[in-house]
Coordinates of N, CA and C and ligand atoms in Angstrom, one line a residue:
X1 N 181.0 132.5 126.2 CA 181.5 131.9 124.9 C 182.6 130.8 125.3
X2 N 182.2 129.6 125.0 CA 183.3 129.0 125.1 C 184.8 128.8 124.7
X3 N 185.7 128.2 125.4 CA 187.2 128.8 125.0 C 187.3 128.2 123.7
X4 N 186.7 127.0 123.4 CA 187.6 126.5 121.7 C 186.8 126.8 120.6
X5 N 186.1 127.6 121.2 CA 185.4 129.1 119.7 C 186.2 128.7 119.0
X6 N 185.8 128.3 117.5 CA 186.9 128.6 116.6 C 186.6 130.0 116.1
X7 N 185.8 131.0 116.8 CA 186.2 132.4 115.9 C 186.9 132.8 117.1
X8 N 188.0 133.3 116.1 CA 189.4 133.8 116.8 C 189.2 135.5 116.9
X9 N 188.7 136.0 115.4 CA 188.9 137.2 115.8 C 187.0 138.1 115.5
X10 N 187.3 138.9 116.6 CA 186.4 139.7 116.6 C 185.6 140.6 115.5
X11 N 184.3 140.9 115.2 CA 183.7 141.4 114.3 C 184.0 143.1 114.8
X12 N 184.3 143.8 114.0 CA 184.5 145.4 114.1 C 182.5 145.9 113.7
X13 N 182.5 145.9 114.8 CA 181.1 146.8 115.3 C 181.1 148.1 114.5
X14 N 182.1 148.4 114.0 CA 181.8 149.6 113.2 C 181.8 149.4 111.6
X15 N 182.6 148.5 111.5 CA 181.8 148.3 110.0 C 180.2 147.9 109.4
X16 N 180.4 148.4 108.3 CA 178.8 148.7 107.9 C 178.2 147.1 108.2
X17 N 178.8 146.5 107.7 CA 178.2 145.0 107.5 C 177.9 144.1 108.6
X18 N 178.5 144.9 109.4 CA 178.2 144.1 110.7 C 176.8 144.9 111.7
X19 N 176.4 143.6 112.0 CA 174.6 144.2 112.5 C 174.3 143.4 113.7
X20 N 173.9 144.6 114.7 CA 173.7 143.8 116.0 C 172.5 143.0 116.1
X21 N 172.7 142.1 117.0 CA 170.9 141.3 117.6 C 170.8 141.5 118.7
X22 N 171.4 142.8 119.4 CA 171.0 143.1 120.8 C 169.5 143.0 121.0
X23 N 168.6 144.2 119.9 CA 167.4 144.3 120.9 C 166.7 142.3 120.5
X24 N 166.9 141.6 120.0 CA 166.1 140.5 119.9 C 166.2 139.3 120.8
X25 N 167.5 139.9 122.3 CA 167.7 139.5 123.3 C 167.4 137.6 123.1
X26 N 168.1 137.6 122.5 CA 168.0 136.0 122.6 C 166.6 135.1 122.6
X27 N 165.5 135.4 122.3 CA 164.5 135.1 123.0 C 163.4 134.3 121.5
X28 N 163.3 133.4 121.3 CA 163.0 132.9 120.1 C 161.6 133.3 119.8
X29 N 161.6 133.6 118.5 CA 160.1 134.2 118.1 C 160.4 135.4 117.7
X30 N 161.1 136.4 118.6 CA 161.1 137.9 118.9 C 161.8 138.1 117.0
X31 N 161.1 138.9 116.6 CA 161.8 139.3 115.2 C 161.9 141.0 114.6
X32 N 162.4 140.9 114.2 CA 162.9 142.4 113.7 C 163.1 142.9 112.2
X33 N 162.5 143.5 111.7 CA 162.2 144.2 110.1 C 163.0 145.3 110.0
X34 N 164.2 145.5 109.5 CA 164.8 146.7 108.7 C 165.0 147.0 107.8
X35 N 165.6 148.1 107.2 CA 165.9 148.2 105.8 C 166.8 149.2 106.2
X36 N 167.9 149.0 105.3 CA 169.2 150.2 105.2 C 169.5 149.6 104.0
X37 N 170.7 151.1 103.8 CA 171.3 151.0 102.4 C 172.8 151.0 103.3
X38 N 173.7 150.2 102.4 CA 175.0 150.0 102.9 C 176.1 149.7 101.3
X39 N 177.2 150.5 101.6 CA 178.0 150.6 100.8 C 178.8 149.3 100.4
X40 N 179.0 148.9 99.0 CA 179.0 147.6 98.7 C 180.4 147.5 99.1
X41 N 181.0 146.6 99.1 CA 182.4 145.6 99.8 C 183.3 145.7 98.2
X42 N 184.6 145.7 98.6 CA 185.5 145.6 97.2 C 185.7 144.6 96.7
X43 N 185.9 144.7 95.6 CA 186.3 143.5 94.8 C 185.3 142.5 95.0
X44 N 183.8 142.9 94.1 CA 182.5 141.7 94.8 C 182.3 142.1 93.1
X45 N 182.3 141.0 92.2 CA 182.4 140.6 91.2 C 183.1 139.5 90.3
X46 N 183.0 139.4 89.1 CA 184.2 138.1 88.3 C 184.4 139.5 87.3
X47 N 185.6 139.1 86.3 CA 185.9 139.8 85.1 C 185.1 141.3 84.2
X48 N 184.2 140.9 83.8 CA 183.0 141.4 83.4 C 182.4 142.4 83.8
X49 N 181.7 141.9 85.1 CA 180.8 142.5 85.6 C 180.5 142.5 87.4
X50 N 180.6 143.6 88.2 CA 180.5 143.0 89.3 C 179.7 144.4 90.0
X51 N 179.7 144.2 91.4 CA 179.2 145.6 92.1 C 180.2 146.4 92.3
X52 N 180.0 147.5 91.8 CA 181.6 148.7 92.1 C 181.3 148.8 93.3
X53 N 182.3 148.8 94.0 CA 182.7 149.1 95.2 C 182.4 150.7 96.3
X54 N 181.9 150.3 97.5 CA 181.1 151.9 97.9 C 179.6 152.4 97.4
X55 N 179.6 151.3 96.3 CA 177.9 151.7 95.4 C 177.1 151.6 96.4
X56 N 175.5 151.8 96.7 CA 174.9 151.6 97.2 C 173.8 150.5 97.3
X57 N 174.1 149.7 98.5 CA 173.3 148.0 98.6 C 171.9 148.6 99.8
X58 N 170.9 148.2 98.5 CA 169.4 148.3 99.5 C 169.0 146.8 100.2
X59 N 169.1 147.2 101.3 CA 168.6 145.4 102.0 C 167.2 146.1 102.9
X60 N 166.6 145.2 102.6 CA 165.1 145.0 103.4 C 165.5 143.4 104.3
X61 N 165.4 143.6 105.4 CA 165.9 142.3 106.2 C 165.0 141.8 106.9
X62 N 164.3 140.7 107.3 CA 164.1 140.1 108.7 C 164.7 139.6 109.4
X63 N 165.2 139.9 110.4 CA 165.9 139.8 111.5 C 165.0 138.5 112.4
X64 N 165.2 137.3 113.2 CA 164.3 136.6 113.5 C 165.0 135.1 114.5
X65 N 164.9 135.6 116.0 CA 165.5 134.6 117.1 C 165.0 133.3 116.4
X66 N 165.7 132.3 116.5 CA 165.2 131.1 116.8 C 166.5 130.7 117.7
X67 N 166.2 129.1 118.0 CA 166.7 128.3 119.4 C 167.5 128.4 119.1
X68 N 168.4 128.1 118.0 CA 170.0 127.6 117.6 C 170.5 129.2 117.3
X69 N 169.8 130.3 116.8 CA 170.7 131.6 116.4 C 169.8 132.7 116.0
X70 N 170.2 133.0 115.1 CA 169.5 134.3 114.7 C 169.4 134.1 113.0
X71 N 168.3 134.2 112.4 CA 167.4 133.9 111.3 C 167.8 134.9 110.3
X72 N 168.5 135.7 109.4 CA 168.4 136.3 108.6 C 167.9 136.2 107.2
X73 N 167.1 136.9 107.0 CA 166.2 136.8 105.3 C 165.7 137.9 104.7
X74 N 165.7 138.2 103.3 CA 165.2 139.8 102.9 C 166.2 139.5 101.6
X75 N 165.9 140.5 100.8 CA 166.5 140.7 99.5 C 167.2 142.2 100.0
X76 N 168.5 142.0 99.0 CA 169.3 143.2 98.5 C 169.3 143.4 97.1
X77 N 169.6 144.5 97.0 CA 169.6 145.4 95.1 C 170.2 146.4 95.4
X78 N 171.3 146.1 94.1 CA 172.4 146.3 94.1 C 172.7 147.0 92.8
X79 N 173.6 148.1 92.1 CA 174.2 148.5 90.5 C 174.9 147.3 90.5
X80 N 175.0 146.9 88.6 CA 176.0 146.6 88.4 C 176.8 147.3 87.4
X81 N 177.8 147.3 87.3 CA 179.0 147.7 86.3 C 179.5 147.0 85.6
X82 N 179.7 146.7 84.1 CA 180.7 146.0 83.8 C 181.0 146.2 82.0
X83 N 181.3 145.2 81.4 CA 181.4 145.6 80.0 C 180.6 144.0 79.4
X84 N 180.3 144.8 78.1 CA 179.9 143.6 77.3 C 180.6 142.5 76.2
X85 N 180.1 141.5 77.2 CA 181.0 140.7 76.2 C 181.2 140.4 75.3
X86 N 180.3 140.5 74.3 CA 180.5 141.0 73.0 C 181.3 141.8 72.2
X87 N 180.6 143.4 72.8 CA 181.3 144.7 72.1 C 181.6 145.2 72.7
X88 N 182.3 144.9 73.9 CA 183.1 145.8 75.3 C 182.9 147.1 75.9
X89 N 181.3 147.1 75.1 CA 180.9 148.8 75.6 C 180.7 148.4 76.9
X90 N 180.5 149.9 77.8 CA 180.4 149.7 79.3 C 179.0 149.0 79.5
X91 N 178.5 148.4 80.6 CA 177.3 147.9 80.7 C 176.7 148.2 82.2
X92 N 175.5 148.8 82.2 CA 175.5 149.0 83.5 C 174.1 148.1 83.8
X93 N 173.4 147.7 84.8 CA 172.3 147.3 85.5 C 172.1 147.0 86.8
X94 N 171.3 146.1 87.3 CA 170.8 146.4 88.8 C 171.0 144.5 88.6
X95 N 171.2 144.2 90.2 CA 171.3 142.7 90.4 C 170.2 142.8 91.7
X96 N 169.6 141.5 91.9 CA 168.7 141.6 93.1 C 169.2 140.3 93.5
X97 N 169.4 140.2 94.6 CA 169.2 138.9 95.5 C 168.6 138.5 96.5
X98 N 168.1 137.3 97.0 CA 167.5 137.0 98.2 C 168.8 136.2 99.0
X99 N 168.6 137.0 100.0 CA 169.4 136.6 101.5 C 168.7 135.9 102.1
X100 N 169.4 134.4 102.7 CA 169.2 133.5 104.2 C 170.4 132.9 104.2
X101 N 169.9 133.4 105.8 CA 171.3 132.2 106.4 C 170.9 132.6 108.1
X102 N 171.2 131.7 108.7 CA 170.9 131.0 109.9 C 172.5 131.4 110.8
X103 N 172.5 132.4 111.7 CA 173.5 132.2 112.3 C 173.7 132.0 113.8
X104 N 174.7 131.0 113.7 CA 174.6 130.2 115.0 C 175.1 131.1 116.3
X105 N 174.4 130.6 117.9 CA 175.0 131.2 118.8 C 176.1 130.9 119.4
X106 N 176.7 129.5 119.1 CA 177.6 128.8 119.3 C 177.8 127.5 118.1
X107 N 179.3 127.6 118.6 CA 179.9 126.8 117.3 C 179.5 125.4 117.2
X108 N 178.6 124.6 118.7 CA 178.8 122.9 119.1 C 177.5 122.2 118.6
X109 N 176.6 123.8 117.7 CA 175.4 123.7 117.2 C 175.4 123.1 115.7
X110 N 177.2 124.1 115.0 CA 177.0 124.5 113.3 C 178.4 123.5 113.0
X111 N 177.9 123.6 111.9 CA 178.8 122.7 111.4 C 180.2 123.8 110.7
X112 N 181.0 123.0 110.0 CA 182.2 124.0 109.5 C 182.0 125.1 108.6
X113 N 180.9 124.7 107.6 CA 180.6 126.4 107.0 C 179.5 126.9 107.4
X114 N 178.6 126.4 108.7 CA 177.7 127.6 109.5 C 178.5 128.8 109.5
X115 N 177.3 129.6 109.4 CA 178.1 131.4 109.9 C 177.9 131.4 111.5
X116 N 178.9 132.1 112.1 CA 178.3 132.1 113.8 C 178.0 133.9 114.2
X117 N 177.3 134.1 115.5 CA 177.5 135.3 116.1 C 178.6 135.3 116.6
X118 N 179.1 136.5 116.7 CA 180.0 137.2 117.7 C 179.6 137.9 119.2
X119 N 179.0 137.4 119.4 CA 178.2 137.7 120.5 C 177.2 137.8 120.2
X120 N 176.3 139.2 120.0 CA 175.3 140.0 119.3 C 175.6 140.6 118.0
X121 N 176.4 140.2 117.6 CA 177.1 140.9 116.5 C 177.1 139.7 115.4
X122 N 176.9 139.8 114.1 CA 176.5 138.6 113.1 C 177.4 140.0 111.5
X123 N 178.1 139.3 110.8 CA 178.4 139.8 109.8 C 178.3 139.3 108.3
X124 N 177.4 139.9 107.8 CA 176.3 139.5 106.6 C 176.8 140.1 105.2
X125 N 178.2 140.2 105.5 CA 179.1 140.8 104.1 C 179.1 139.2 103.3
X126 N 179.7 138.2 103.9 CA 180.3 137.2 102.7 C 178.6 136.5 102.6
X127 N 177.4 136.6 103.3 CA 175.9 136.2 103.0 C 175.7 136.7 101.4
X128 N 175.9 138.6 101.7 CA 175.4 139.3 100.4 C 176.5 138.8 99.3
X129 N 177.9 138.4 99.7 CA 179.0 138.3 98.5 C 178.4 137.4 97.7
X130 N 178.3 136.0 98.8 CA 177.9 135.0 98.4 C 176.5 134.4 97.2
X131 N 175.8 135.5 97.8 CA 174.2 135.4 96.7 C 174.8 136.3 95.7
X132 N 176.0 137.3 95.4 CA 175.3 138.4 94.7 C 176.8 137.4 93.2
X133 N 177.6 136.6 94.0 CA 178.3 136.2 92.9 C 177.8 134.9 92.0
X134 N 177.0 134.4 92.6 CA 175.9 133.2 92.5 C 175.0 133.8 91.2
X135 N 174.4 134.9 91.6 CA 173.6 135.5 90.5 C 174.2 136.7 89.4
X136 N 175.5 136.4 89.3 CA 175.8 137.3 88.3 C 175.7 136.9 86.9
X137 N 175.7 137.7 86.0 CA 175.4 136.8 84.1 C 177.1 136.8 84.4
X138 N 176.8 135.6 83.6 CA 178.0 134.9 83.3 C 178.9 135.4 81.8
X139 N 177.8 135.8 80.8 CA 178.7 136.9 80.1 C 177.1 138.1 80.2
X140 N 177.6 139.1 80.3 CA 176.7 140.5 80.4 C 176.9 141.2 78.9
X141 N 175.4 141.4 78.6 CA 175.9 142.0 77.1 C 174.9 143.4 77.1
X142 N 175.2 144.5 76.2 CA 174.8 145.6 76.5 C 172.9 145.5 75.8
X143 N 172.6 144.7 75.1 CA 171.4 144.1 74.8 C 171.1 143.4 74.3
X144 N 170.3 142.6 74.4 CA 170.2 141.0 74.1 C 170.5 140.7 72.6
X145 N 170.7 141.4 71.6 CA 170.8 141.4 70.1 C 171.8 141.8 69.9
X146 N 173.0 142.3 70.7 CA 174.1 142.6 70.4 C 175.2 142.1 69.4
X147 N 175.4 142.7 68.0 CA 175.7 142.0 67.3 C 177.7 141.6 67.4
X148 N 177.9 142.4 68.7 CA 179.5 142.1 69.0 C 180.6 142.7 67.7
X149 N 181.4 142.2 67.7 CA 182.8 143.0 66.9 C 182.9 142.4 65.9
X150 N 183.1 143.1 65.1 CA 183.7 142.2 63.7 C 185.0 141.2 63.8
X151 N 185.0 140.3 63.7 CA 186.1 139.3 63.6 C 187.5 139.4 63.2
X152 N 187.1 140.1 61.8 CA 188.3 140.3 61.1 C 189.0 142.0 61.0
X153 N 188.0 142.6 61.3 CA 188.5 143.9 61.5 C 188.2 144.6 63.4
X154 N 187.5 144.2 63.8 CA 187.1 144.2 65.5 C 186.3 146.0 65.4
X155 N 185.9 146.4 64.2 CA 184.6 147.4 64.4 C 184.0 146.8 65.1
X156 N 182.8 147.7 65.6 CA 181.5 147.3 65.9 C 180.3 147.6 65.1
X157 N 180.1 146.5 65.5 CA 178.7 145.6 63.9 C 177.7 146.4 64.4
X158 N 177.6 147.1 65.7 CA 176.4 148.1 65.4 C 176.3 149.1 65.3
X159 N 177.4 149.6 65.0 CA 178.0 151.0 64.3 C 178.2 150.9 62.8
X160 N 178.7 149.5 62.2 CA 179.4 149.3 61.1 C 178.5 149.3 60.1
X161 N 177.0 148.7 60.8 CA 176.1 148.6 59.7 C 176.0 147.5 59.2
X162 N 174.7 146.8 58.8 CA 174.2 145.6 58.4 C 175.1 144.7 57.2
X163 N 175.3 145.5 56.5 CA 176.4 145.1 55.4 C 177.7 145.2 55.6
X164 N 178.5 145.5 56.7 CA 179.4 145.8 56.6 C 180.2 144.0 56.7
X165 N 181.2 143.9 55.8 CA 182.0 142.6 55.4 C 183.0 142.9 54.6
X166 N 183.8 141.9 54.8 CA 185.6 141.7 54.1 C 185.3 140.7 52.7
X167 N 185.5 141.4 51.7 CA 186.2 141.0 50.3 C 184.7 140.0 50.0
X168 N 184.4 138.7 49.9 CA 183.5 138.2 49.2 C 182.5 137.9 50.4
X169 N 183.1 137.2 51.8 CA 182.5 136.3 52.5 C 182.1 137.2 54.1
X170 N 181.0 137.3 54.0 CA 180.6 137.9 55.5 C 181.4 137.2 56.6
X171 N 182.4 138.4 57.0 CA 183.1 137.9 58.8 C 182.3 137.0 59.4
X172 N 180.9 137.1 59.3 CA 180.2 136.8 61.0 C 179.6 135.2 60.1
X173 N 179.6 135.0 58.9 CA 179.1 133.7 58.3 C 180.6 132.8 59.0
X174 N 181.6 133.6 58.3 CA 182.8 132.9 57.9 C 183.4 132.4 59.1
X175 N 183.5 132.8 60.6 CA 183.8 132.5 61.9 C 183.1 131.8 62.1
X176 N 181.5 131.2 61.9 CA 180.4 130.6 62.4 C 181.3 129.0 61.8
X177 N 181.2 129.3 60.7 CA 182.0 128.0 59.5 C 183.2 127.6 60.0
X178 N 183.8 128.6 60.2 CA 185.7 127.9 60.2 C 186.1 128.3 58.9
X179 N 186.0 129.4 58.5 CA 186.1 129.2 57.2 C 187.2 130.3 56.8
X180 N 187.3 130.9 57.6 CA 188.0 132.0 57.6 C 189.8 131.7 57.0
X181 N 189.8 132.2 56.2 CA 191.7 131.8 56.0 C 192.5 133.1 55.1
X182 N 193.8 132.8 55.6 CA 194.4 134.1 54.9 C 194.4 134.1 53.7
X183 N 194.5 133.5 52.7 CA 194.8 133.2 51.3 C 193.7 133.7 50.9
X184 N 193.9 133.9 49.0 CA 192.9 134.6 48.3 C 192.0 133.8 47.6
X185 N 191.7 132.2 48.1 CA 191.6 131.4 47.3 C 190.0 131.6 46.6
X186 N 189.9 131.1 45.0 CA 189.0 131.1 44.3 C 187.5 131.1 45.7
X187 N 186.5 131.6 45.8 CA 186.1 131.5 47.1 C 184.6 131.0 46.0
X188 N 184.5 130.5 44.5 CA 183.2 130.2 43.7 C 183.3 128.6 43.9
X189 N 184.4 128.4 44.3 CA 185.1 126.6 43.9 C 183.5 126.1 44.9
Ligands
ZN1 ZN1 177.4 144.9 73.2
ZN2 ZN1 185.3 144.2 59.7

């Protein structure tokens, strides 16, 4: 390895996320198919919705030499957790993503955001972060019809019931409008 590696510090061979390419002995072509399940990383989500942490990540991988590094590709599937943005009930589902990335055997190959090896050692935590925050919904809702909270009283409209409204003017018309105001005014004008 050359001295002005810019990787300074070493990959911990014992964490989950980190995966050897011993048996693929450098040798371009030679490729390798696995599948494990691996405990998801903390804090891999936005606000909302994200992967709980420790959950369990299914990855199906191809492992795969070429000249410049080692070829990684395969999908992971993942829980998600989170609440709806709408009616803040909990919301749970499944995220899938497809993994690639190319990691280099030396730095004089990749450019500044190539991933590199660590020898035989390659760590495909910020790969999965990276696809799994990419494909998250940007608001998660507990079903696509979710009629969300009432505006003026913050029930829930799908507990509250189809009719449920304040004084003359349906909440959910009156928010759409702008129309909403505290006064009692003649509302026939
Ligand atoms: Zn909802
Ligand atoms: Zn209400």
């Amino acid at each position: 390895m050359p001295s002005e590696s810019r990787m300074t510090q070493h990959l911990d061979p014992r964490s989950p996320w980190v995966i050897s390419t011993h048996d693929l002995g450098k040798r371009p072509g030679t490729m390798r198919q696995m599948s494990l399940v691996l405990p998801a990383p903390a804090d891999l989500g936005v606000d909302m919705i994200g992967v709980p942490k420790d959950a369990e990540v299914e990855l199906d991988l191809r492992l795969e030499a070429v000249m410049e590094g080692v070829l990684v590709s395969g999908a992971a599937r993942a829980p998600l957790a989170g609440e709806c943005a709408r009616c803040l009930d909990p919301v749970s589902s499944e995220i899938e993503v497809d993994l690639q990335e190319l990691f280099f055997y030396s730095d004089e190959d990749a450019s500044e955001e190539d991933s590199l090896l660590d020898g035989e050692l390659l760590d495909l935590e910020p790969t999965f972060r990276d696809a799994v925050v990419l494909a998250l919904p940007l608001s998660p809702v507990c079903r696509e019809d979710c009629p969300g909270l009432c505006v003026e009283c913050g029930v829930k409209l799908a507990e509250a019931g189809a009719d449920h409204r304040h004084e003359k003017i349906d909440a959910r018309w009156a928010s759409l409008q702008g129309l909403i105001t505290d006064t009692d005014n003649d509302q026939e004008k």
